[in-house]
C-alpha cells in the first residue's frame, strides 16, 4: 500500500487531501507542524511527503533540506506562493515537484502518481531481471536498482529528478543535451516546468559527483546549447 505523509498546518487542506488519497486506498499520515514530522517518520517511512512551504514552527524549505540530507523520500511542496524564486529555492532544497494552492485535488493525485512512478515506488510485478549497470569516471550507476556509487564504492543518495538527469547523461555520453531535452526526461508526466529547473538540478548534481563543483569536469556546460557528460560510459 502506498503511504503518503501530509505536512500542513491547515486542517481543511489535510482533510481534503486525506479524502482524495484514501479514496484510492492509500494510507495517509498527518503532521501539522515540523516538530510532528520526526515521530511520524519514526513510526513508518512514507513513500512520499506533501510538505507545506509555510509551517508555524519552521520554514518548510528548511525542513525539506533536513529531510533531504537524511533520506531520498520524494517531496512535493505545497504553497500559496507561485513565484519562480520560491520554486527554484524549493528545488534547490531537494523538492521533486511543486504544487501551488489552491490546487485541483485530482491534479495533485496525478502529480503524486507521476513522482511515485519516477521514484519506482508504485508497485510493479516482481520479476528476475539483469541489472543495467554502467560506469563513468569510476562512478557506477545501476539504472535498474536506481542507485549510484562513488569510485570508492560508497552509495550516494539522489532525488528522483537528479537520478533521471544523470540517467539522461549516461545514456548519451559526450552528447550535448538541450534544456528542453533534459526537461522532458526529468519533469515527465505533465509536471510544470521552467528553464531554471534544469540549472538548479545541474547545480545539485554537480555538488554530489564533481570533486570541485565550481570547476566541473564531468558535466560540461555548452553555452547556448545545453549540457553534456564529459566522460566515457561502459556497461558492466
Short mmCIF file of C-alpha atoms in Angstrom, two decimals, residues 56-201:
data_model
loop_
_atom_site.label_atom_id
_atom_site.label_comp_id
_atom_site.label_asym_id
_atom_site.label_seq_id
_atom_site.Cartn_x
_atom_site.Cartn_y
_atom_site.Cartn_z
CA UNK A 56 4.03 27.59 12.18
CA UNK A 57 7.24 26.38 13.82
CA UNK A 58 9.70 26.09 10.94
CA UNK A 59 10.08 27.15 7.34
CA UNK A 60 9.08 24.32 5.01
CA UNK A 61 12.20 24.86 2.91
CA UNK A 62 14.41 24.32 5.94
CA UNK A 63 12.51 21.15 6.80
CA UNK A 64 12.84 19.95 3.20
CA UNK A 65 16.61 20.43 3.39
CA UNK A 66 16.76 18.46 6.64
CA UNK A 67 14.69 15.64 5.18
CA UNK A 68 16.76 15.51 2.01
CA UNK A 69 20.01 15.40 3.98
CA UNK A 70 18.94 12.17 5.67
CA UNK A 71 16.74 10.45 3.09
CA UNK A 72 15.67 10.29 -0.54
CA UNK A 73 11.91 10.21 0.17
CA UNK A 74 10.17 12.12 -2.67
CA UNK A 75 8.88 15.55 -1.64
CA UNK A 76 6.15 17.65 -3.25
CA UNK A 77 5.98 21.21 -1.95
CA UNK A 78 2.54 22.75 -1.26
CA UNK A 79 2.38 26.54 -1.15
CA UNK A 80 0.29 29.58 -1.84
CA UNK A 81 3.30 31.29 -3.35
CA UNK A 82 3.69 30.93 -7.09
CA UNK A 83 6.83 32.91 -7.88
CA UNK A 84 9.75 31.39 -9.75
CA UNK A 85 12.11 32.24 -6.86
CA UNK A 86 10.15 30.04 -4.46
CA UNK A 87 10.04 27.19 -6.97
CA UNK A 88 13.77 27.40 -7.59
CA UNK A 89 14.61 27.52 -3.88
CA UNK A 90 12.32 24.55 -3.29
CA UNK A 91 14.13 22.56 -5.96
CA UNK A 92 17.48 23.65 -4.52
CA UNK A 93 16.41 22.20 -1.19
CA UNK A 94 15.60 18.88 -2.81
CA UNK A 95 11.89 19.01 -3.65
CA UNK A 96 10.78 16.74 -6.51
CA UNK A 97 7.73 18.76 -7.55
CA UNK A 98 5.79 21.88 -6.66
CA UNK A 99 2.01 22.47 -6.42
CA UNK A 100 0.50 25.91 -5.88
CA UNK A 101 -2.56 26.38 -3.66
CA UNK A 102 -5.44 26.34 -4.30
CA UNK A 103 -4.97 23.16 -6.29
CA UNK A 104 -7.27 20.72 -8.01
CA UNK A 105 -7.21 17.55 -5.84
CA UNK A 106 -7.25 15.32 -8.91
CA UNK A 107 -4.26 17.19 -10.34
CA UNK A 108 -2.43 16.72 -7.04
CA UNK A 109 -3.12 12.98 -7.18
CA UNK A 110 -1.80 12.90 -10.76
CA UNK A 111 1.38 14.70 -9.62
CA UNK A 112 1.82 12.24 -6.75
CA UNK A 113 1.45 9.28 -9.09
CA UNK A 114 3.96 10.79 -11.51
CA UNK A 115 6.58 11.33 -8.80
CA UNK A 116 5.99 7.84 -7.38
CA UNK A 117 6.45 6.32 -10.83
CA UNK A 118 9.71 8.18 -11.30
CA UNK A 119 10.80 7.05 -7.84
CA UNK A 120 9.87 3.45 -8.56
CA UNK A 121 7.54 3.47 -5.53
CA UNK A 122 4.45 2.31 -7.39
CA UNK A 123 4.09 -1.45 -7.10
CA UNK A 124 5.09 -3.45 -10.18
CA UNK A 125 5.17 -7.20 -10.75
CA UNK A 126 8.30 -8.72 -9.27
CA UNK A 127 10.48 -10.45 -11.81
CA UNK A 128 14.06 -11.54 -12.08
CA UNK A 129 15.96 -9.23 -14.37
CA UNK A 130 19.56 -8.45 -15.19
CA UNK A 131 20.61 -5.09 -13.80
CA UNK A 132 21.66 -2.39 -16.24
CA UNK A 133 24.86 -1.16 -14.58
CA UNK A 134 27.16 1.39 -16.18
CA UNK A 135 30.41 3.05 -15.20
CA UNK A 136 31.76 6.54 -15.89
CA UNK A 137 34.90 8.13 -14.43
CA UNK A 138 34.96 5.41 -11.77
CA UNK A 139 31.35 6.00 -10.72
CA UNK A 140 28.83 3.15 -11.03
CA UNK A 141 25.15 3.79 -11.74
CA UNK A 142 22.59 0.99 -11.64
CA UNK A 143 19.71 2.04 -13.89
CA UNK A 144 17.62 -0.93 -12.75
CA UNK A 145 18.04 -0.55 -9.00
CA UNK A 146 18.32 3.26 -9.33
CA UNK A 147 21.49 3.51 -7.26
CA UNK A 148 24.75 5.41 -7.59
CA UNK A 149 28.14 4.52 -6.11
CA UNK A 150 31.27 6.63 -5.84
CA UNK A 151 34.60 5.33 -7.20
CA UNK A 152 35.27 4.20 -3.62
CA UNK A 153 32.07 2.12 -3.61
CA UNK A 154 30.03 4.38 -1.31
CA UNK A 155 26.34 4.90 -2.04
CA UNK A 156 25.13 8.39 -2.95
CA UNK A 157 21.51 9.41 -2.36
CA UNK A 158 19.88 11.13 -5.33
CA UNK A 159 16.43 12.64 -5.63
CA UNK A 160 14.19 11.31 -8.40
CA UNK A 161 14.87 14.29 -10.64
CA UNK A 162 18.62 14.12 -10.01
CA UNK A 163 18.70 10.42 -10.90
CA UNK A 164 16.69 10.97 -14.09
CA UNK A 165 19.02 13.80 -15.07
CA UNK A 166 22.12 11.66 -14.54
CA UNK A 167 20.46 8.77 -16.38
CA UNK A 168 19.86 11.05 -19.38
CA UNK A 169 23.56 11.95 -19.46
CA UNK A 170 24.71 8.34 -19.01
CA UNK A 171 22.52 7.17 -21.88
CA UNK A 172 24.02 9.82 -24.17
CA UNK A 173 27.64 10.41 -23.07
CA UNK A 174 29.55 13.30 -24.65
CA UNK A 175 26.34 14.42 -26.39
CA UNK A 176 25.08 17.93 -25.76
CA UNK A 177 21.50 17.77 -24.46
CA UNK A 178 19.38 20.91 -24.60
CA UNK A 179 17.34 22.16 -21.68
CA UNK A 180 14.17 21.06 -23.46
CA UNK A 181 15.53 17.53 -23.88
CA UNK A 182 16.55 17.37 -20.22
CA UNK A 183 13.22 18.80 -19.08
CA UNK A 184 11.40 16.03 -20.91
CA UNK A 185 13.45 13.41 -19.07
CA UNK A 186 13.26 14.93 -15.59
CA UNK A 187 9.82 16.53 -15.49
CA UNK A 188 7.70 14.00 -17.34
CA UNK A 189 4.04 13.07 -16.82
CA UNK A 190 2.68 16.58 -17.25
CA UNK A 191 4.61 18.26 -14.44
CA UNK A 192 5.02 22.05 -14.52
CA UNK A 193 8.38 23.03 -15.96
CA UNK A 194 10.50 26.13 -16.40
CA UNK A 195 14.00 26.70 -17.76
CA UNK A 196 15.70 27.33 -14.43
CA UNK A 197 14.65 23.87 -13.22
CA UNK A 198 17.48 22.24 -15.15
CA UNK A 199 20.04 24.79 -13.97
CA UNK A 200 19.10 24.03 -10.37
CA UNK A 201 19.24 20.25 -10.91
#
